[in-house]
Tab-separated table of C-alpha atoms in Angstrom:
chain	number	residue	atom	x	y	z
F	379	UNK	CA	0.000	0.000	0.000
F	380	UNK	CA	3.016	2.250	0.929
F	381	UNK	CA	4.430	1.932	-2.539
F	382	UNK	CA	0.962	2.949	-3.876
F	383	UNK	CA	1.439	6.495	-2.119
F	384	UNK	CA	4.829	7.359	-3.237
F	385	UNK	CA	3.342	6.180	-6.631
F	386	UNK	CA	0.631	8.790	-6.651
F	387	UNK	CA	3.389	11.136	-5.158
F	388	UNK	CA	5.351	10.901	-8.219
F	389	UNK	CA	2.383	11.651	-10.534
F	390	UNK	CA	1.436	14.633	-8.346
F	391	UNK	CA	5.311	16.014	-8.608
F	392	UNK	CA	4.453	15.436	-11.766
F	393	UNK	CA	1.468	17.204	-12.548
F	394	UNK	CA	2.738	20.063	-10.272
F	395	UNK	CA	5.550	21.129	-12.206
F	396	UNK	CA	3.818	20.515	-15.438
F	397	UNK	CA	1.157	23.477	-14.673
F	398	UNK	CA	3.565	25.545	-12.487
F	399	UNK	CA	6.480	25.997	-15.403
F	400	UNK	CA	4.802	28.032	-17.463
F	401	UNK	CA	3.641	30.514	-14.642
F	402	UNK	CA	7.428	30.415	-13.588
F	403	UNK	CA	8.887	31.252	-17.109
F	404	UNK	CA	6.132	34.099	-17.194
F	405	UNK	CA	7.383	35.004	-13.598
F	406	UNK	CA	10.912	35.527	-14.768
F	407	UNK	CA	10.578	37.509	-17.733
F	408	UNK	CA	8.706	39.649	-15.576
F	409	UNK	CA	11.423	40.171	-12.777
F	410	UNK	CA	14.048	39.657	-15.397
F	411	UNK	CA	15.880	36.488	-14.568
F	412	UNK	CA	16.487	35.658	-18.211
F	413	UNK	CA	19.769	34.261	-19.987
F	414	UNK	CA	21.547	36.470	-22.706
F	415	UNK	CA	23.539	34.332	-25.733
F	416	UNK	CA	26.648	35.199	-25.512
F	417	UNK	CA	30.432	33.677	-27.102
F	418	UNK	CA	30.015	30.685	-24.378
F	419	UNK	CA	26.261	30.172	-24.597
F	420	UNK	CA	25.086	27.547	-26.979
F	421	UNK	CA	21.669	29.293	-27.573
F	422	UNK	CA	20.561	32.168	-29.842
F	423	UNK	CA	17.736	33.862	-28.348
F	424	UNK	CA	16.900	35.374	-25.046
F	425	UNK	CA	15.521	32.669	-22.518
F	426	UNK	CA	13.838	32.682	-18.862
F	427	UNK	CA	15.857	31.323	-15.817
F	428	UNK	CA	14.267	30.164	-12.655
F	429	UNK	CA	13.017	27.168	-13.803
F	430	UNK	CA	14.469	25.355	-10.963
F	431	UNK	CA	11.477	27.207	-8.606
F	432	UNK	CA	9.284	25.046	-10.046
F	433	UNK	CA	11.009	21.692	-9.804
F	434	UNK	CA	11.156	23.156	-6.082
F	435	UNK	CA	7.563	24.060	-5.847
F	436	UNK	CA	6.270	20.492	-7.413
F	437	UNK	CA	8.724	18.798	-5.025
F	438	UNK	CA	7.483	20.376	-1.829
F	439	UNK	CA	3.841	20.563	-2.534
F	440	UNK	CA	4.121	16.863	-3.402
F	441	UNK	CA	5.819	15.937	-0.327
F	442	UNK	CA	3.519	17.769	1.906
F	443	UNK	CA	0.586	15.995	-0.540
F	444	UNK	CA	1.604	12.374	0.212
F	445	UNK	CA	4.343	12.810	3.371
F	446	UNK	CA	0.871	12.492	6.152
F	447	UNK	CA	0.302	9.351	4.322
F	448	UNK	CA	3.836	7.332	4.668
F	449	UNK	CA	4.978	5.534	7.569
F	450	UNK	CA	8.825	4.986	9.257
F	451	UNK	CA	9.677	8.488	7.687
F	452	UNK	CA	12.275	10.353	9.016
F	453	UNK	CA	10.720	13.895	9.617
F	454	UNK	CA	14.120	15.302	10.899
F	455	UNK	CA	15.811	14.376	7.999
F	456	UNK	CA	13.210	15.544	5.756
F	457	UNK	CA	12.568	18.840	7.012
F	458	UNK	CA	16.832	19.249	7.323
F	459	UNK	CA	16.689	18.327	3.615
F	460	UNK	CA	14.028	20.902	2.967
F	461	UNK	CA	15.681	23.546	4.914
F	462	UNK	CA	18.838	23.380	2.842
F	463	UNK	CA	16.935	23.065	-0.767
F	464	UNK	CA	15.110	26.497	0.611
F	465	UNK	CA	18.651	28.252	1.014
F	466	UNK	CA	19.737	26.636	-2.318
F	467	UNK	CA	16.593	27.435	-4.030
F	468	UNK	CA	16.946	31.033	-2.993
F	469	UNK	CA	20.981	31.907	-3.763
F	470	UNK	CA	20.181	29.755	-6.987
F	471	UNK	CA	17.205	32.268	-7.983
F	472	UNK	CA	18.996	35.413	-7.054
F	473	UNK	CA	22.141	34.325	-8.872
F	474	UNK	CA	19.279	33.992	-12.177
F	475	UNK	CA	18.119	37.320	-11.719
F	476	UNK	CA	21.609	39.312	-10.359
F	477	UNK	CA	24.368	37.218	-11.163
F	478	UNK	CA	25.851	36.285	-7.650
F	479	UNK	CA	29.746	36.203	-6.460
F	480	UNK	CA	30.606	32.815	-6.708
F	481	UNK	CA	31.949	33.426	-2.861
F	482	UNK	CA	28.400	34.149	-1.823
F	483	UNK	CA	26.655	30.918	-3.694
F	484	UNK	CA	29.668	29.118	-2.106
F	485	UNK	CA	29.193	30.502	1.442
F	486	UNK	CA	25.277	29.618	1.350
F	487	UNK	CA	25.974	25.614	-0.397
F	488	UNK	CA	28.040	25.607	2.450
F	489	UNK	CA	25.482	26.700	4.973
F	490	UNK	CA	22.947	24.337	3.456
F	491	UNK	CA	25.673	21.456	3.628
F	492	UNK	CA	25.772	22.487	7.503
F	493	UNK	CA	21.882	21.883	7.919
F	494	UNK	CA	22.164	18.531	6.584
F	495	UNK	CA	25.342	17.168	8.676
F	496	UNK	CA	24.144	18.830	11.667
F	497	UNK	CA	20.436	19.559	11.809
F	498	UNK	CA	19.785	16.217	9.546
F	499	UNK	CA	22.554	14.136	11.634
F	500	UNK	CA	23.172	12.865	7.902
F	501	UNK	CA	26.703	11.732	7.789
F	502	UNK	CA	28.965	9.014	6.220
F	503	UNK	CA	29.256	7.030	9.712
F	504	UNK	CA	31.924	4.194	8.615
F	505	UNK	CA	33.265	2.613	5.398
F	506	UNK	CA	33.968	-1.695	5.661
F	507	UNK	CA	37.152	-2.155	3.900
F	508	UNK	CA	38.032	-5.452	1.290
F	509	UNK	CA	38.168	-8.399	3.403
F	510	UNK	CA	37.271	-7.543	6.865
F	511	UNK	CA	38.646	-4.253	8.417
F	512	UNK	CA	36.595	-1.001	9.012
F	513	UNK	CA	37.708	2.516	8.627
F	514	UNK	CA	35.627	4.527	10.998
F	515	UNK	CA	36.463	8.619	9.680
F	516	UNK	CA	35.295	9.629	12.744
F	517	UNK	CA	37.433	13.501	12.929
F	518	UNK	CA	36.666	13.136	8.727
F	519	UNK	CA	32.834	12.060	8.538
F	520	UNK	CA	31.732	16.031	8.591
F	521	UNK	CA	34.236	17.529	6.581
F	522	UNK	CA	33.852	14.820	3.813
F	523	UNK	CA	30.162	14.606	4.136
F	524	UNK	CA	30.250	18.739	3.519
F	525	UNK	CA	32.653	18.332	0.477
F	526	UNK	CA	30.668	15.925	-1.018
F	527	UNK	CA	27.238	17.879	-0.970
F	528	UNK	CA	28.949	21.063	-2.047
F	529	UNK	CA	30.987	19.208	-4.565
F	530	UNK	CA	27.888	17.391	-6.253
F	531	UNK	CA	25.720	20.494	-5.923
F	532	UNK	CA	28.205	22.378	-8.368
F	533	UNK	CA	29.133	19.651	-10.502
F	534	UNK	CA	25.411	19.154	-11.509
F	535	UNK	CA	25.427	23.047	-12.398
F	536	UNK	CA	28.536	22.680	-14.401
F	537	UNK	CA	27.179	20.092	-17.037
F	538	UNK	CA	23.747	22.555	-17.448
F	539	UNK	CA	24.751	23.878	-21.001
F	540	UNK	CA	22.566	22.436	-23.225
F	541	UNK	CA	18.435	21.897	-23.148
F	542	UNK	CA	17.512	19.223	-20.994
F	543	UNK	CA	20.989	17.969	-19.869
F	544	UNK	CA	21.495	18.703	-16.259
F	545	UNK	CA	18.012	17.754	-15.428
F	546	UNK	CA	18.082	14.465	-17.640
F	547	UNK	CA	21.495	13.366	-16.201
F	548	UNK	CA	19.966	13.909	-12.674
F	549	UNK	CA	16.684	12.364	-13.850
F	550	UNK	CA	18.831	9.326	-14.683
F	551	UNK	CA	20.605	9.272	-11.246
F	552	UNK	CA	17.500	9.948	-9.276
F	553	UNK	CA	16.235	6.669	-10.975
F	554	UNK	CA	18.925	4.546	-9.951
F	555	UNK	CA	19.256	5.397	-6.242
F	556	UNK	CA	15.325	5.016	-6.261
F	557	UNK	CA	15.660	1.213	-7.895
F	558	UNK	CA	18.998	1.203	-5.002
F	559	UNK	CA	16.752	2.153	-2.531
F	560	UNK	CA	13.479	0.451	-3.304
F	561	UNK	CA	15.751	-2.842	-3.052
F	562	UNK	CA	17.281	-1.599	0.319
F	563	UNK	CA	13.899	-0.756	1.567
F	564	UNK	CA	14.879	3.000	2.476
F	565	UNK	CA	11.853	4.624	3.134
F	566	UNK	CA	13.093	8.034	3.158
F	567	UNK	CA	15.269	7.713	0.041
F	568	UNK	CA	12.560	6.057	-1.620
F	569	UNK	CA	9.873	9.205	-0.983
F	570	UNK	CA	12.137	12.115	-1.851
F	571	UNK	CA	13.250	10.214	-4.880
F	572	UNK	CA	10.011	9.469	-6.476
F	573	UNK	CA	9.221	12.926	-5.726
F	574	UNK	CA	11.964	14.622	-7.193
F	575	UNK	CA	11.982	12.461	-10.257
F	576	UNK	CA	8.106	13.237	-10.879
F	577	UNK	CA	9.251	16.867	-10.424
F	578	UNK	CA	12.127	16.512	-13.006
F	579	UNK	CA	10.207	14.512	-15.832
F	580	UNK	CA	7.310	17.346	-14.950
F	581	UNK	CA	9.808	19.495	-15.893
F	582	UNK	CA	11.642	18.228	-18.899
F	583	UNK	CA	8.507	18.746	-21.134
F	584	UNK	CA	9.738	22.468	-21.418
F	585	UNK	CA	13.465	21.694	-20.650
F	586	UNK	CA	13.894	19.116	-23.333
F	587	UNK	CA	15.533	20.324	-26.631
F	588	UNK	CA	13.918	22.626	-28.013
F	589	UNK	CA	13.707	24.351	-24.653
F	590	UNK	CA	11.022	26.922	-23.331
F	591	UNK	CA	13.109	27.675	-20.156
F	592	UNK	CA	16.366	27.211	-18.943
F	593	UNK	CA	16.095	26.185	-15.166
F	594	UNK	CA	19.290	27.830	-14.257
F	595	UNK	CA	21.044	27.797	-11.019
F	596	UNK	CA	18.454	27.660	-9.137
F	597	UNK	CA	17.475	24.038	-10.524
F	598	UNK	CA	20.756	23.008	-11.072
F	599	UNK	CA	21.938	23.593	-7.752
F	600	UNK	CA	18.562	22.157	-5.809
F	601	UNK	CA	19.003	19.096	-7.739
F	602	UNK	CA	22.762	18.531	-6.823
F	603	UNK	CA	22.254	19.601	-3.568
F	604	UNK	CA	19.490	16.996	-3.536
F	605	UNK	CA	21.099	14.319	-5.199
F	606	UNK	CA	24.032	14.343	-2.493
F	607	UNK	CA	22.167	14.574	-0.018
F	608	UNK	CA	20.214	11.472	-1.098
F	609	UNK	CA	23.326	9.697	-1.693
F	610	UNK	CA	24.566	9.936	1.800
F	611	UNK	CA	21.407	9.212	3.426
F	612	UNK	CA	21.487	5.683	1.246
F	613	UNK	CA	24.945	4.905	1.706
F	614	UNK	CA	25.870	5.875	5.020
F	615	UNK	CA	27.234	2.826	6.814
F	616	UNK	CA	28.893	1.402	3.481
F	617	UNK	CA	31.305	-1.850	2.193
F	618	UNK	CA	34.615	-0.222	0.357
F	619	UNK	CA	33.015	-1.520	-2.926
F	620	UNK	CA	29.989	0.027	-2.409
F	621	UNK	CA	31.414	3.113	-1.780
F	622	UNK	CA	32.233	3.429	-5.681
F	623	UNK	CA	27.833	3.651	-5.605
F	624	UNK	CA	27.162	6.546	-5.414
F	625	UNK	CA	30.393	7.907	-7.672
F	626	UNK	CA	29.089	5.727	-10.493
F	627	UNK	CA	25.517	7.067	-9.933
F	628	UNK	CA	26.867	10.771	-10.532
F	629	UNK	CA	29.077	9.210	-12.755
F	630	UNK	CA	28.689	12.131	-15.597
F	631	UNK	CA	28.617	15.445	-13.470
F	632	UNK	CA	31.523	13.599	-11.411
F	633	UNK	CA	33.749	12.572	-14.376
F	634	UNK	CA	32.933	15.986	-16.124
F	635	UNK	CA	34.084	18.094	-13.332
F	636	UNK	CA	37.457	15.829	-12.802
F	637	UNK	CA	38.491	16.375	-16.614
F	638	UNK	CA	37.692	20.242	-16.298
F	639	UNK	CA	39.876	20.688	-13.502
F	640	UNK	CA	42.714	18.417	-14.882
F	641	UNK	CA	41.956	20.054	-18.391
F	642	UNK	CA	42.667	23.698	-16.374
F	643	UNK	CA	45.628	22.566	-14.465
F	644	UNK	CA	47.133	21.422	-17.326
F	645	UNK	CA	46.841	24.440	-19.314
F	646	UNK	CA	47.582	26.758	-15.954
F	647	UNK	CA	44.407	27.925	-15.980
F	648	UNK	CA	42.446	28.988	-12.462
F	649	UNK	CA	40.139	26.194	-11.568
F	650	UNK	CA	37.112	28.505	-11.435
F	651	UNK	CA	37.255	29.997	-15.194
F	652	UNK	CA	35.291	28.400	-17.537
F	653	UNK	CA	35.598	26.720	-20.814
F	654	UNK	CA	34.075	25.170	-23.598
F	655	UNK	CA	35.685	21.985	-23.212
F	656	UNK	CA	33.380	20.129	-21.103
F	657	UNK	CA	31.949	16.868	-22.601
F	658	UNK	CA	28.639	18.426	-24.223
F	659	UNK	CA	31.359	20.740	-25.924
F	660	UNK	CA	33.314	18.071	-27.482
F	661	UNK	CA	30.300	16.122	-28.775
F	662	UNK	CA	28.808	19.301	-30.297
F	663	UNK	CA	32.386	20.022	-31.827
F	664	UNK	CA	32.861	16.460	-33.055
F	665	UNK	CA	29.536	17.023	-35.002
F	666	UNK	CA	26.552	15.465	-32.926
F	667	UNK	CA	23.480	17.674	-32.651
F	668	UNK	CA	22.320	19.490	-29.784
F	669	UNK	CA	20.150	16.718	-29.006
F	670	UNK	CA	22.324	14.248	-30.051
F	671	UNK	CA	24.708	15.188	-27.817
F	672	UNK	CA	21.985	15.576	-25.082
F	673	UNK	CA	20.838	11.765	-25.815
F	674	UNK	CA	24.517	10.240	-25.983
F	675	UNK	CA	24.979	11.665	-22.387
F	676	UNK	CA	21.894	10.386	-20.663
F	677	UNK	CA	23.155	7.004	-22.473
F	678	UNK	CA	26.651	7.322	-21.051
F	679	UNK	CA	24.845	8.732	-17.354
F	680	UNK	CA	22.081	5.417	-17.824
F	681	UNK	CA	26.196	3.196	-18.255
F	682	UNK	CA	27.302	4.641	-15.000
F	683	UNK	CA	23.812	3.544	-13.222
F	684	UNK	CA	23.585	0.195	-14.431
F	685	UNK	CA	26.832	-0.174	-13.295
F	686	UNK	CA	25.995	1.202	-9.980
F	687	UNK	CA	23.657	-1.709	-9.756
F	688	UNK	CA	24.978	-3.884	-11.040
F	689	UNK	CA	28.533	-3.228	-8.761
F	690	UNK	CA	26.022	-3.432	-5.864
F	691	UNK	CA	24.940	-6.796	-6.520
F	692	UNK	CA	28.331	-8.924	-6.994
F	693	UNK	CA	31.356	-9.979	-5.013
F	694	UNK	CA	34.382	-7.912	-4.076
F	695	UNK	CA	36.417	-9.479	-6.616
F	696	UNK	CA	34.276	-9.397	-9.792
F	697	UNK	CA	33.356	-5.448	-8.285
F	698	UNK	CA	36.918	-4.798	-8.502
F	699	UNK	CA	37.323	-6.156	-12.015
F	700	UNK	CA	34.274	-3.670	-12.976
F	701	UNK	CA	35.602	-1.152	-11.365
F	702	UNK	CA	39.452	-1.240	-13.116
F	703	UNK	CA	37.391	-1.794	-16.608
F	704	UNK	CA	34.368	1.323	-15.781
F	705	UNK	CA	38.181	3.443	-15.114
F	706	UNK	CA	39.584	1.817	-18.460
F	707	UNK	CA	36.496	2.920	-20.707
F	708	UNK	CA	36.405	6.541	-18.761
F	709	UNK	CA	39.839	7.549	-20.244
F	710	UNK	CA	39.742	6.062	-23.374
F	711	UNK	CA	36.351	7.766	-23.933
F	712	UNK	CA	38.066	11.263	-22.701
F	713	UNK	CA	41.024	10.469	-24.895
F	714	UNK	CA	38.900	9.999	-27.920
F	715	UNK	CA	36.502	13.150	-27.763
F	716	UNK	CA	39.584	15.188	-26.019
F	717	UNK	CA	37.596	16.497	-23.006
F	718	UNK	CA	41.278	17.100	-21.325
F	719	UNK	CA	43.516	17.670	-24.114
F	720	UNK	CA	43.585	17.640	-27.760
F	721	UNK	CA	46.615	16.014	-28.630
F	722	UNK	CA	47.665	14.389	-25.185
F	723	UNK	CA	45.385	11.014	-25.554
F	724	UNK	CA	48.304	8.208	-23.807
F	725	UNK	CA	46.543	5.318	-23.788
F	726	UNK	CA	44.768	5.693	-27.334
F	727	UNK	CA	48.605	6.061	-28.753
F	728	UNK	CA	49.888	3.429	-26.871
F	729	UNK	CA	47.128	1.490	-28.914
F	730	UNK	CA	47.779	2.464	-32.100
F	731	UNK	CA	51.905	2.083	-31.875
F	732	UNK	CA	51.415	-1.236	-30.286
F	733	UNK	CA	48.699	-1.698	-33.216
F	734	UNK	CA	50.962	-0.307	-35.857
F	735	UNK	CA	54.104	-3.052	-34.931
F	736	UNK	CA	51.748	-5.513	-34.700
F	737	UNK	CA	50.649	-4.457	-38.435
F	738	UNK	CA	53.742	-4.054	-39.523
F	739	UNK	CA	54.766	-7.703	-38.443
């Protein structure tokens, strides 16, 4: 019967942001939040911002819909994760409308990260090493549970540059810690994330390519911040092997964001200035389509949760195996579309040399 409700809680997350969008996108023409096309921008025309308000607004008029309903939830934990969305929600819509100091959206994440650790009492408690021993962080469980929510929250924003991207990669990853949590019986995990997926596909019908609004930082962020947080409140108490979970699940934003700052270091570039080098980049510039590109990347982000589940289900050993050949594809694929470097692709030459001697023979 339980399962019934957080069915009808997805179709009402649904339905919510369905009829709320377009009274958002009116709402930010109106005060302005709109994005300008400009040498890094992939569209042409003016669009509205804010769409991430009403992801928000389906979300928590869904939750407060079906929440009375569902037993064994955790109200602390929910309200801690609604507390921090809020703040995100809020620096996310003023940076749409005034262009925030990335100090001040950092300061807030932070803040929100703070609420969840603290407030929520959501932290990684221990990781089970291979083969017996446990590794309780202990001094590192807050700091590391902080990085990783402010880390995911603006890795998700980094891969929002084309229509329907960010919130189709998050879609995807949503999914898979709902199947991961449905099959550890999570109550919690399993509410927020049928909510939050209802509130994404809701969404994506004026998100998808060609899009009617952007949902900017203020959806990019809430769903980062809400796909961390979901992550740790899963895989708290977690086996070594397991611990690659929740990586995998956030496999694209992840990878993406590990390439850009390898891609900067190696050119001696700050960190923080962007490019147009991520991996939607160098599918558009190897000739893909803007939704091309968009549908090879939910394929590569569907890989990385299949895997997840798949790596959750098997032995250490045959994990480990999966593991070294997830890595293998990861750089070959970054190699071959030269998300890090153009002409600096090791392994692929190593390949072809070893390829042109055998040839050659």
């Amino acid at each position: 019967m339980e399962y019934l409700y957080y069915g009808i809680g997805f179709l009402a997350a649904c339905a919510l942001a369905v009829i709320l969008t377009p009274a958002v996108k009116r709402f930010a023409f109106f005060v302005g939040a709109v994005d300008k096309p400009n040498q890094r921008k992939v569209h042409t025309r003016i669009m509205p911002r804010l769409g991430g308000l009403a992801v928000f607004l389906a979300f928590v008029g869904a939750f407060f819909v079906i929440a009375p309903m569902t037993d064994d939830l955790n109200w602390r934990v929910a309200s801690a994760l609604l507390i921090g969305g809020s703040l995100i929600v809020l620096v996310g819509a003023l940076d749409d409308r005034f262009d925030l100091s990335p100090k001040t959206k950092l300061l807030v994440e932070l803040v929100a990260a703070m609420v969840i650790v603290f407030y929520g009492d959501i932290q990684i408690d221990l990781v089970n090493l291979p083969f017996g021993d446990v590794f309780e962080p202990k001094w590192l469980s807050v700091p590391l549970t902080i990085l990783w929510i402010v880390g995911v929250t603006n890795a998700v924003n980094l891969i929002d540059g084309l229509d329907g991207l960010a919130a189709g990669v998050s879609g995807i990853a949503n999914a898979t810690m709902l199947v991961m949590a449905i099959m550890m019986g999570n109550v919690t995990v399993i509410l927020f994330s049928a909510l939050l997926l209802g509130s994404i596909i809701g969404f994506l019908f004026y998100n998808f390519h060609p899009a009617k609004i952007f949902m900017g930082d203020s959806g990019a962020l809430f769903l980062g911040f809400c796909l961390a947080t979901l992550s740790v409140l899963g895989f708290k108490q977690i086996t070594f092997v397991s611990f690659i979970v929740p990586i995998l699940i956030l496999g694209v934003p992840l990878s993406d964001t590990f390439f850009a700052i390898v891609r900067r270091k190696l050119n001696k570039m700050p960190i923080s200035v962007a490019d147009k080098n991520h991996l939607h980049h160098c599918l558009l510039q190897l000739g893909f389509g803007h939704r091309n590109t968009v549908l090879v990347i939910y394929g590569v982000s569907l890989f990385f949760g299949l895997c997840a589940i798949l790596l959750s289900q098997t032995s250490q050993w045959v994990a480990l195996v999966l593991i070294a050949v997830i890595l293998f594809v990861l750089q070959v694929g970054a190699e071959a579309i030269g998300i890090v470097s153009k002409s600096k692709r090791p392994v692929l030459n190593l390949f072809l040399r070893s390829r042109s001697k055998n040839v050659s023979k």
